[in-house]
Coordinates of N, CA and C in Angstrom, one line a residue:
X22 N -19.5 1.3 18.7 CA -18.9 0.6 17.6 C -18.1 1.6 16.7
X23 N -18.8 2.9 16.6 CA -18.0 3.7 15.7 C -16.4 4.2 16.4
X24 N -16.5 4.1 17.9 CA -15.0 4.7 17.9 C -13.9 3.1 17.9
X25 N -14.4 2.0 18.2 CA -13.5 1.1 18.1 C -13.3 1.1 16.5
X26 N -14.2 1.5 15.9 CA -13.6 1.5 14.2 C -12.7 2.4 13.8
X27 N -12.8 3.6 15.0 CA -12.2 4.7 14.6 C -11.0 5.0 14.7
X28 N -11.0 3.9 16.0 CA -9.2 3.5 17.2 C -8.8 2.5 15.8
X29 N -9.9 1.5 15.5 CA -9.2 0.3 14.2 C -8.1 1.2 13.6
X30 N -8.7 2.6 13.0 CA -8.4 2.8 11.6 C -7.4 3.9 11.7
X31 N -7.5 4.3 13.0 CA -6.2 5.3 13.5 C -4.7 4.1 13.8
X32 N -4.8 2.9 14.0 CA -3.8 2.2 14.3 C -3.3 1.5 12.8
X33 N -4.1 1.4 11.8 CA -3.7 1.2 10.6 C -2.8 2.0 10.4
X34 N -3.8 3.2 10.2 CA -2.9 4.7 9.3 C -1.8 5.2 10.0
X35 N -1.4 4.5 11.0 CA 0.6 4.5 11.9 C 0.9 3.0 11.6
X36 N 0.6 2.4 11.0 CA 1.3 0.9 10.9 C 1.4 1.1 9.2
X37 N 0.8 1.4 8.3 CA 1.0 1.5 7.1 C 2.1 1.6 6.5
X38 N 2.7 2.9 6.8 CA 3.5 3.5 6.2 C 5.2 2.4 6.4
X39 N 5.3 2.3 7.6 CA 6.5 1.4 7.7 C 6.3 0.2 7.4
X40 N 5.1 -0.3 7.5 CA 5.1 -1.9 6.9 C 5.1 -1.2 5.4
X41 N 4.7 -0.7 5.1 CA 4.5 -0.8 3.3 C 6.0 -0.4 2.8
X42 N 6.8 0.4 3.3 CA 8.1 0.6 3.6 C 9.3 -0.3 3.5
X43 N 9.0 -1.6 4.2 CA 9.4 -2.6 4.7 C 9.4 -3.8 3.3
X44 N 7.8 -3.9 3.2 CA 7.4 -5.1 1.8 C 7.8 -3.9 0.7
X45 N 8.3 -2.6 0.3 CA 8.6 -2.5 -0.9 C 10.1 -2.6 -1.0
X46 N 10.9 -2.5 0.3 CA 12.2 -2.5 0.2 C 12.4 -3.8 0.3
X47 N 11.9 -4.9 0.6 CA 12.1 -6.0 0.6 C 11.8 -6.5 -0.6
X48 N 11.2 -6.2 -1.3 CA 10.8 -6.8 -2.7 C 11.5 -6.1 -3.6
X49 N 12.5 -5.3 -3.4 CA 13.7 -4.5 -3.8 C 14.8 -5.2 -3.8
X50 N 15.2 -5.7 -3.0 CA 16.3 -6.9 -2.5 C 16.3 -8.4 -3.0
X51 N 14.9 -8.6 -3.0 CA 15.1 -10.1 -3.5 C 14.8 -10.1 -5.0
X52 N 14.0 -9.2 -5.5 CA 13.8 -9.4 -6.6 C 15.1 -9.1 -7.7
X53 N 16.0 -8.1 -7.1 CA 17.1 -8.1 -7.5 C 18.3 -9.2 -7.9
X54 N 18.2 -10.4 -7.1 CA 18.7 -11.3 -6.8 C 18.7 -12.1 -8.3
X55 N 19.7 -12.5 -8.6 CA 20.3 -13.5 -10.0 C 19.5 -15.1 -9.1
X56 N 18.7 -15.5 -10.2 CA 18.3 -17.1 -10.3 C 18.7 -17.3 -12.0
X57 N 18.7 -19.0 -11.6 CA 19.8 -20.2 -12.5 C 18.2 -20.1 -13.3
X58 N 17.9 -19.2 -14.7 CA 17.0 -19.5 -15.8 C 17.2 -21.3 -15.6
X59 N 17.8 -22.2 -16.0 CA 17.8 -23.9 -16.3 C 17.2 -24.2 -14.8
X60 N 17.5 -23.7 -14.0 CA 16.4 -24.1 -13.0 C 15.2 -24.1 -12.6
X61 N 14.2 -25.1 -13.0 CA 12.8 -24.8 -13.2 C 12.3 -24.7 -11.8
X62 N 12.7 -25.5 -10.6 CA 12.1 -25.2 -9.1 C 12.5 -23.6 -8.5
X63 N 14.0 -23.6 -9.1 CA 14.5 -22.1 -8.8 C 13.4 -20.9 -9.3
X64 N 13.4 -21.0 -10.8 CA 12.7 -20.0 -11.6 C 11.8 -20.1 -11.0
X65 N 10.5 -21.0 -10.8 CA 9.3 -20.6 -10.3 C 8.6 -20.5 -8.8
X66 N 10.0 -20.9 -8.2 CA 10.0 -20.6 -6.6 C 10.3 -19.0 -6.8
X67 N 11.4 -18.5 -7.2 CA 11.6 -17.1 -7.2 C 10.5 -16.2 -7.7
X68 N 9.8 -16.6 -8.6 CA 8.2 -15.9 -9.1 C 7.1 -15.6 -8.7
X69 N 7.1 -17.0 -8.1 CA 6.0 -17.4 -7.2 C 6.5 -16.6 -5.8
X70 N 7.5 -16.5 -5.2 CA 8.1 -15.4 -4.2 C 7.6 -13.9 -4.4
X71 N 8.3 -13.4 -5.7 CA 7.9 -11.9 -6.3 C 6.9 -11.4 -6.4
X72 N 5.7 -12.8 -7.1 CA 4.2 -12.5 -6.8 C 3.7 -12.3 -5.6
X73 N 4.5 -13.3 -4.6 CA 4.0 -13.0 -3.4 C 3.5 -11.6 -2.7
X74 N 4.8 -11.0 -3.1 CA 5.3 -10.1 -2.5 C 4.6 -8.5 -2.8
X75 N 4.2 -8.6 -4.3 CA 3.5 -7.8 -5.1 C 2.4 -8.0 -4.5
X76 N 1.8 -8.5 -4.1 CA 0.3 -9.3 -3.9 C 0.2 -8.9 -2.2
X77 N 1.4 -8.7 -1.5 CA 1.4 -8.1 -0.2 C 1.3 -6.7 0.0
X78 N 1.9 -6.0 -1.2 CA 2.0 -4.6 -1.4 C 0.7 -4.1 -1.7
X79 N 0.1 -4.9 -2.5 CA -1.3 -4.4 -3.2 C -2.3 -4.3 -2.4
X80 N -2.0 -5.7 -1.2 CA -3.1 -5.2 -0.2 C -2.9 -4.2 1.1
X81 N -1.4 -3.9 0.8 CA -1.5 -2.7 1.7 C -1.7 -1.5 1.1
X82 N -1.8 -1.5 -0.1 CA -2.3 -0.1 -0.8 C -4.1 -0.2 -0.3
X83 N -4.7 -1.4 -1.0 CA -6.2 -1.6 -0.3 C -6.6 -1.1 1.1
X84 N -5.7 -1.9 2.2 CA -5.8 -1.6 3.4 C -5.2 0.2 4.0
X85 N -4.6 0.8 3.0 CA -4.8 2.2 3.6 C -5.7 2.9 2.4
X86 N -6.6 2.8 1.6 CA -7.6 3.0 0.8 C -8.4 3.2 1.9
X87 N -8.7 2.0 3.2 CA -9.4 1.5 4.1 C -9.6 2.8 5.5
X88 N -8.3 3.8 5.5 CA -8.6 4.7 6.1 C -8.5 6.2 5.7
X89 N -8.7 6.3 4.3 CA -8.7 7.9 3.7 C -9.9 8.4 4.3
X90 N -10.8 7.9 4.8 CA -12.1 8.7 4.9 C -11.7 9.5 5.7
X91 N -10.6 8.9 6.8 CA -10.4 9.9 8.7 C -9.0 10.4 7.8
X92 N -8.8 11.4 7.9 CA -7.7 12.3 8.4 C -6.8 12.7 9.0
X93 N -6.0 11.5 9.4 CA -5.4 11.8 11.2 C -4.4 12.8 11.1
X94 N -3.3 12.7 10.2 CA -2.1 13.4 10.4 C -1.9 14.1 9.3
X95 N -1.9 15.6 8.6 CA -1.4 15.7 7.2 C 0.0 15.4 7.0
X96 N 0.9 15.6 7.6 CA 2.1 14.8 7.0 C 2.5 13.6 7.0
X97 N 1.5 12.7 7.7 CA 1.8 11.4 7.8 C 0.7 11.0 6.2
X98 N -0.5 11.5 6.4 CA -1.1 11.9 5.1 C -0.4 11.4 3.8
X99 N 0.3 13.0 3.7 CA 1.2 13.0 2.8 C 2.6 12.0 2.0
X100 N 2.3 11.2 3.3 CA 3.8 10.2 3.2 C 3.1 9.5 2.5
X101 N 2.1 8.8 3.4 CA 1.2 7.4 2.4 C 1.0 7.9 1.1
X102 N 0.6 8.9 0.9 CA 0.1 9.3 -0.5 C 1.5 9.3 -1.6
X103 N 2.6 9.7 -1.0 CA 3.6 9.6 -1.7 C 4.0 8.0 -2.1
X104 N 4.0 7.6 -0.9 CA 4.6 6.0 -0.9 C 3.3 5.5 -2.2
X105 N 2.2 5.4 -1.8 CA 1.5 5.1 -2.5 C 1.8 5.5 -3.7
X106 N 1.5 6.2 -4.2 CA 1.8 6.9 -5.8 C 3.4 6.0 -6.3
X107 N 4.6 5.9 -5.4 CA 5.7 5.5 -6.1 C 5.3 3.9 -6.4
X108 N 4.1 3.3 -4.9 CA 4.1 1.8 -5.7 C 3.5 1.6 -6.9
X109 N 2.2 2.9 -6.6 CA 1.8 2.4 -7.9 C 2.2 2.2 -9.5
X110 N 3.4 3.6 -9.5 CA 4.5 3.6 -10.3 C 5.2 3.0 -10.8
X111 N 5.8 2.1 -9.9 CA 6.2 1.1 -10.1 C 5.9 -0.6 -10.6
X112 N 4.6 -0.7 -9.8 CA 3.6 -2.0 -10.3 C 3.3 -1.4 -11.5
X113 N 3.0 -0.6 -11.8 CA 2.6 -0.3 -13.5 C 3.9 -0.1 -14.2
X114 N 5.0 0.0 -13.8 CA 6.4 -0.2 -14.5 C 6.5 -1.8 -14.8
X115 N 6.7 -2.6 -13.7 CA 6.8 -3.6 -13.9 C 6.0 -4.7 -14.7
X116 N 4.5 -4.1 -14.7 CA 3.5 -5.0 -15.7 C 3.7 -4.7 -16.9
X117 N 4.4 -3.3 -17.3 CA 4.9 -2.9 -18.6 C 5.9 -3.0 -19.1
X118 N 6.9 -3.7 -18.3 CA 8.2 -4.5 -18.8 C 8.2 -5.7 -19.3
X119 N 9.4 -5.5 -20.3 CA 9.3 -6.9 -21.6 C 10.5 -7.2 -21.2
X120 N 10.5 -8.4 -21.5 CA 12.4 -9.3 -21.9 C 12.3 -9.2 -22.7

């Protein structure tokens, strides 16, 4: 059991980086995107989208939280840790921005 957990968590910590990659540059793109304020299905389709998206990111922060214990690669390491640290940067930018 311990090394199928071990192969589990070696195959996260190489899928991480590019999927989290992927959902922050994508949530870079759309959220950029101009919606019609007078449009109430627009406005809350596009929020309810953003949240989505925020809410995908967070669990990929969780889900590599899920293999710091193993150590596989230090530069690959290093990458998550960086990527990590800018989302976090940023989700706490964002929750502290006003209109």
């Amino acid at each position: 059991m311990n090394r199928i957990k071990g192969r589990m968590k070696q195959k996260i910590s190489n899928f991480i980086p590019s999927a989290f990659n992927r959902a922050l540059c994508s949530y870079r793109i759309f959220s950029s995107r101009n919606v019609d304020m007078d449009e109430t299905k627009e406005f809350s389709a596009y929020h309810s989208a953003c949240k989505t998206a925020l809410s995908h990111i967070d669990n990929l922060i969780k889900l590599s939280s899920y293999t710091e214990e193993e150590k596989v690669d230090k530069k690959e390491d290093d990458y998550i840790g960086d990527m990590l640290s800018v989302a976090k940067k940023q989700l706490e930018d964002i929750n502290a921005a006003t209109c």
